């Protein structure tokens, strides 16, 4: 089976090119076409001899994401893509425009194993990991379609990035390579539901990625009900790992907290959360839970959200109620794919 050319680092590609009997300098040219100019075929590599392009196209391939559906928010211009992968599976990406540029939210798996009860991505279970090349293709396809350079990345789409650790780290390595897209590592955030051993491993890589942790509850009792991962790695273990991450990287952690009416949004929950997070270098993002058709959770009221934020602030924890982008196009990841699966079209 041909190999996905986008997944190769320059060193690995050089090795392959030498093995095929071609001069070493060709690897650099090819790498630049793939990672910097983001081509999708060998035909576009105009400085590579035709005979060599023919050999390359037998040995390698481009696992492109094809745009199946594109939705543009009339409210804020947020763009949501449903991409079709080479094997007919679907993933979603969202591109958001901010004052500082464009940011893309990328999916790292088809489906998800984690089973969070409020999340659309969990519906239908896990199918497979995305390769590094496929994640790059999400970025490249969106860039090409929009005609813009995307300079921020959030790994907050479908899937648990720390459950696809090697491919995700390779993706980040390629995307930040100065001979490729040269995205700043400071512009990359990764969101996890809390796979504790992998948080330690990520910290030890000392990459300086911003870590977002999906906390969504102040204690084990509430968290274990909606997030099965908490049964394996409880909140104490998770917060200890977060402290380690902060200490090693010096980066502030962002805790995500989806507010669900009557479940995790009481004053007592806010106080408990604040006391747990005291002393950590962190920020809490309060998000009104998105209605997912298959789930019967309700959003907390605006007043509840503000009150919750005030209690956190009063107890020394910085918090913001997150603005929702693209609410008219179901921009939260998993929702479009779930509806595609339902209608089967
Ligand atoms: N697996 C990773 C990243 C994917 S989900 C993680 O768990 O962090 C991205 C974020 O959206 C997570 O914080 C997740 O908990 C949150 N999320 C999932 N479903 C949601 C919903 N219905 N409403 C609000 N946030 C949701």
PDB file of N, CA and C in Angstrom, residues 54-89:
ATOM      1  N   UNK A  54       6.496  10.058 -11.567  1.00  0.00           N
ATOM      2  CA  UNK A  54       5.778   8.795 -11.793  1.00  0.00           C
ATOM      3  C   UNK A  54       6.159   7.743 -10.768  1.00  0.00           C
ATOM      4  N   UNK A  55       7.450   7.683 -10.439  1.00  0.00           N
ATOM      5  CA  UNK A  55       7.897   6.720  -9.419  1.00  0.00           C
ATOM      6  C   UNK A  55       7.262   7.088  -8.072  1.00  0.00           C
ATOM      7  N   UNK A  56       7.316   8.380  -7.765  1.00  0.00           N
ATOM      8  CA  UNK A  56       6.781   8.837  -6.472  1.00  0.00           C
ATOM      9  C   UNK A  56       5.304   8.481  -6.336  1.00  0.00           C
ATOM     10  N   UNK A  57       4.556   8.654  -7.441  1.00  0.00           N
ATOM     11  CA  UNK A  57       3.116   8.419  -7.307  1.00  0.00           C
ATOM     12  C   UNK A  57       2.785   6.935  -7.172  1.00  0.00           C
ATOM     13  N   UNK A  58       3.764   6.073  -7.489  1.00  0.00           N
ATOM     14  CA  UNK A  58       3.546   4.645  -7.213  1.00  0.00           C
ATOM     15  C   UNK A  58       3.844   4.306  -5.755  1.00  0.00           C
ATOM     16  N   UNK A  59       4.797   5.028  -5.203  1.00  0.00           N
ATOM     17  CA  UNK A  59       5.264   4.701  -3.836  1.00  0.00           C
ATOM     18  C   UNK A  59       4.486   5.444  -2.741  1.00  0.00           C
ATOM     19  N   UNK A  60       4.002   6.620  -3.096  1.00  0.00           N
ATOM     20  CA  UNK A  60       3.365   7.465  -2.083  1.00  0.00           C
ATOM     21  C   UNK A  60       1.984   7.907  -2.553  1.00  0.00           C
ATOM     22  N   UNK A  61       1.210   8.400  -1.592  1.00  0.00           N
ATOM     23  CA  UNK A  61      -0.089   8.970  -1.959  1.00  0.00           C
ATOM     24  C   UNK A  61      -0.409  10.159  -1.057  1.00  0.00           C
ATOM     25  N   UNK A  62      -1.437  10.885  -1.428  1.00  0.00           N
ATOM     26  CA  UNK A  62      -1.940  12.000  -0.615  1.00  0.00           C
ATOM     27  C   UNK A  62      -3.298  11.584  -0.058  1.00  0.00           C
ATOM     28  N   UNK A  63      -3.380  11.433   1.244  1.00  0.00           N
ATOM     29  CA  UNK A  63      -4.680  11.071   1.834  1.00  0.00           C
ATOM     30  C   UNK A  63      -5.455  12.360   2.128  1.00  0.00           C
ATOM     31  N   UNK A  64      -6.083  12.865   1.090  1.00  0.00           N
ATOM     32  CA  UNK A  64      -6.767  14.158   1.224  1.00  0.00           C
ATOM     33  C   UNK A  64      -8.090  14.068   1.965  1.00  0.00           C
ATOM     34  N   UNK A  65      -8.408  15.163   2.663  1.00  0.00           N
ATOM     35  CA  UNK A  65      -9.761  15.349   3.182  1.00  0.00           C
ATOM     36  C   UNK A  65     -10.547  16.050   2.077  1.00  0.00           C
ATOM     37  N   UNK A  66     -11.664  15.480   1.688  1.00  0.00           N
ATOM     38  CA  UNK A  66     -12.477  16.137   0.653  1.00  0.00           C
ATOM     39  C   UNK A  66     -13.652  16.835   1.314  1.00  0.00           C
ATOM     40  N   UNK A  67     -13.937  18.039   0.837  1.00  0.00           N
ATOM     41  CA  UNK A  67     -15.040  18.787   1.445  1.00  0.00           C
ATOM     42  C   UNK A  67     -16.360  18.152   1.033  1.00  0.00           C
ATOM     43  N   UNK A  68     -17.099  17.635   2.005  1.00  0.00           N
ATOM     44  CA  UNK A  68     -18.416  17.070   1.717  1.00  0.00           C
ATOM     45  C   UNK A  68     -19.482  18.138   1.951  1.00  0.00           C
ATOM     46  N   UNK A  69     -19.354  18.855   3.058  1.00  0.00           N
ATOM     47  CA  UNK A  69     -20.316  19.913   3.389  1.00  0.00           C
ATOM     48  C   UNK A  69     -19.542  21.088   3.954  1.00  0.00           C
ATOM     49  N   UNK A  70     -19.970  22.290   3.610  1.00  0.00           N
ATOM     50  CA  UNK A  70     -19.348  23.496   4.172  1.00  0.00           C
ATOM     51  C   UNK A  70     -20.462  24.423   4.633  1.00  0.00           C
ATOM     52  N   UNK A  71     -20.420  24.804   5.886  1.00  0.00           N
ATOM     53  CA  UNK A  71     -21.437  25.716   6.414  1.00  0.00           C
ATOM     54  C   UNK A  71     -20.755  26.987   6.881  1.00  0.00           C
ATOM     55  N   UNK A  72     -21.321  28.128   6.515  1.00  0.00           N
ATOM     56  CA  UNK A  72     -20.733  29.402   6.930  1.00  0.00           C
ATOM     57  C   UNK A  72     -21.731  30.119   7.832  1.00  0.00           C
ATOM     58  N   UNK A  73     -21.290  30.498   9.017  1.00  0.00           N
ATOM     59  CA  UNK A  73     -22.188  31.186   9.947  1.00  0.00           C
ATOM     60  C   UNK A  73     -22.502  32.586   9.443  1.00  0.00           C
ATOM     61  N   UNK A  74     -23.778  32.922   9.451  1.00  0.00           N
ATOM     62  CA  UNK A  74     -24.163  34.285   9.045  1.00  0.00           C
ATOM     63  C   UNK A  74     -23.907  35.266  10.175  1.00  0.00           C
ATOM     64  N   UNK A  75     -23.731  34.738  11.378  1.00  0.00           N
ATOM     65  CA  UNK A  75     -23.536  35.617  12.531  1.00  0.00           C
ATOM     66  C   UNK A  75     -22.098  36.115  12.607  1.00  0.00           C
ATOM     67  N   UNK A  76     -21.141  35.189  12.487  1.00  0.00           N
ATOM     68  CA  UNK A  76     -19.751  35.593  12.728  1.00  0.00           C
ATOM     69  C   UNK A  76     -18.749  35.061  11.707  1.00  0.00           C
ATOM     70  N   UNK A  77     -19.241  34.435  10.627  1.00  0.00           N
ATOM     71  CA  UNK A  77     -18.331  33.969   9.576  1.00  0.00           C
ATOM     72  C   UNK A  77     -17.590  32.683   9.889  1.00  0.00           C
ATOM     73  N   UNK A  78     -17.873  32.077  11.042  1.00  0.00           N
ATOM     74  CA  UNK A  78     -17.261  30.785  11.368  1.00  0.00           C
ATOM     75  C   UNK A  78     -17.618  29.772  10.267  1.00  0.00           C
ATOM     76  N   UNK A  79     -16.619  28.980   9.879  1.00  0.00           N
ATOM     77  CA  UNK A  79     -16.854  28.011   8.803  1.00  0.00           C
ATOM     78  C   UNK A  79     -16.709  26.608   9.362  1.00  0.00           C
ATOM     79  N   UNK A  80     -17.676  25.788   9.052  1.00  0.00           N
ATOM     80  CA  UNK A  80     -17.592  24.403   9.502  1.00  0.00           C
ATOM     81  C   UNK A  80     -17.528  23.479   8.295  1.00  0.00           C
ATOM     82  N   UNK A  81     -16.568  22.561   8.337  1.00  0.00           N
ATOM     83  CA  UNK A  81     -16.423  21.593   7.250  1.00  0.00           C
ATOM     84  C   UNK A  81     -16.768  20.199   7.740  1.00  0.00           C
ATOM     85  N   UNK A  82     -17.459  19.462   6.887  1.00  0.00           N
ATOM     86  CA  UNK A  82     -17.537  18.021   7.078  1.00  0.00           C
ATOM     87  C   UNK A  82     -16.657  17.441   5.979  1.00  0.00           C
ATOM     88  N   UNK A  83     -15.565  16.811   6.390  1.00  0.00           N
ATOM     89  CA  UNK A  83     -14.608  16.250   5.439  1.00  0.00           C
ATOM     90  C   UNK A  83     -14.840  14.761   5.269  1.00  0.00           C
ATOM     91  N   UNK A  84     -14.696  14.318   4.017  1.00  0.00           N
ATOM     92  CA  UNK A  84     -14.738  12.880   3.776  1.00  0.00           C
ATOM     93  C   UNK A  84     -13.304  12.374   3.654  1.00  0.00           C
ATOM     94  N   UNK A  85     -12.993  11.302   4.365  1.00  0.00           N
ATOM     95  CA  UNK A  85     -11.645  10.738   4.337  1.00  0.00           C
ATOM     96  C   UNK A  85     -11.543   9.672   3.246  1.00  0.00           C
ATOM     97  N   UNK A  86     -10.338   9.187   3.022  1.00  0.00           N
ATOM     98  CA  UNK A  86     -10.115   8.265   1.896  1.00  0.00           C
ATOM     99  C   UNK A  86     -10.973   7.000   1.975  1.00  0.00           C
ATOM    100  N   UNK A  87     -11.359   6.601   3.210  1.00  0.00           N
ATOM    101  CA  UNK A  87     -12.115   5.353   3.371  1.00  0.00           C
ATOM    102  C   UNK A  87     -13.613   5.589   3.557  1.00  0.00           C
ATOM    103  N   UNK A  88     -14.051   6.817   3.231  1.00  0.00           N
ATOM    104  CA  UNK A  88     -15.488   7.101   3.311  1.00  0.00           C
ATOM    105  C   UNK A  88     -15.964   7.522   4.693  1.00  0.00           C
ATOM    106  N   UNK A  89     -15.041   7.614   5.663  1.00  0.00           N
ATOM    107  CA  UNK A  89     -15.420   8.115   6.989  1.00  0.00           C
ATOM    108  C   UNK A  89     -15.482   9.641   6.954  1.00  0.00           C
TER     109      UNK A  89
END
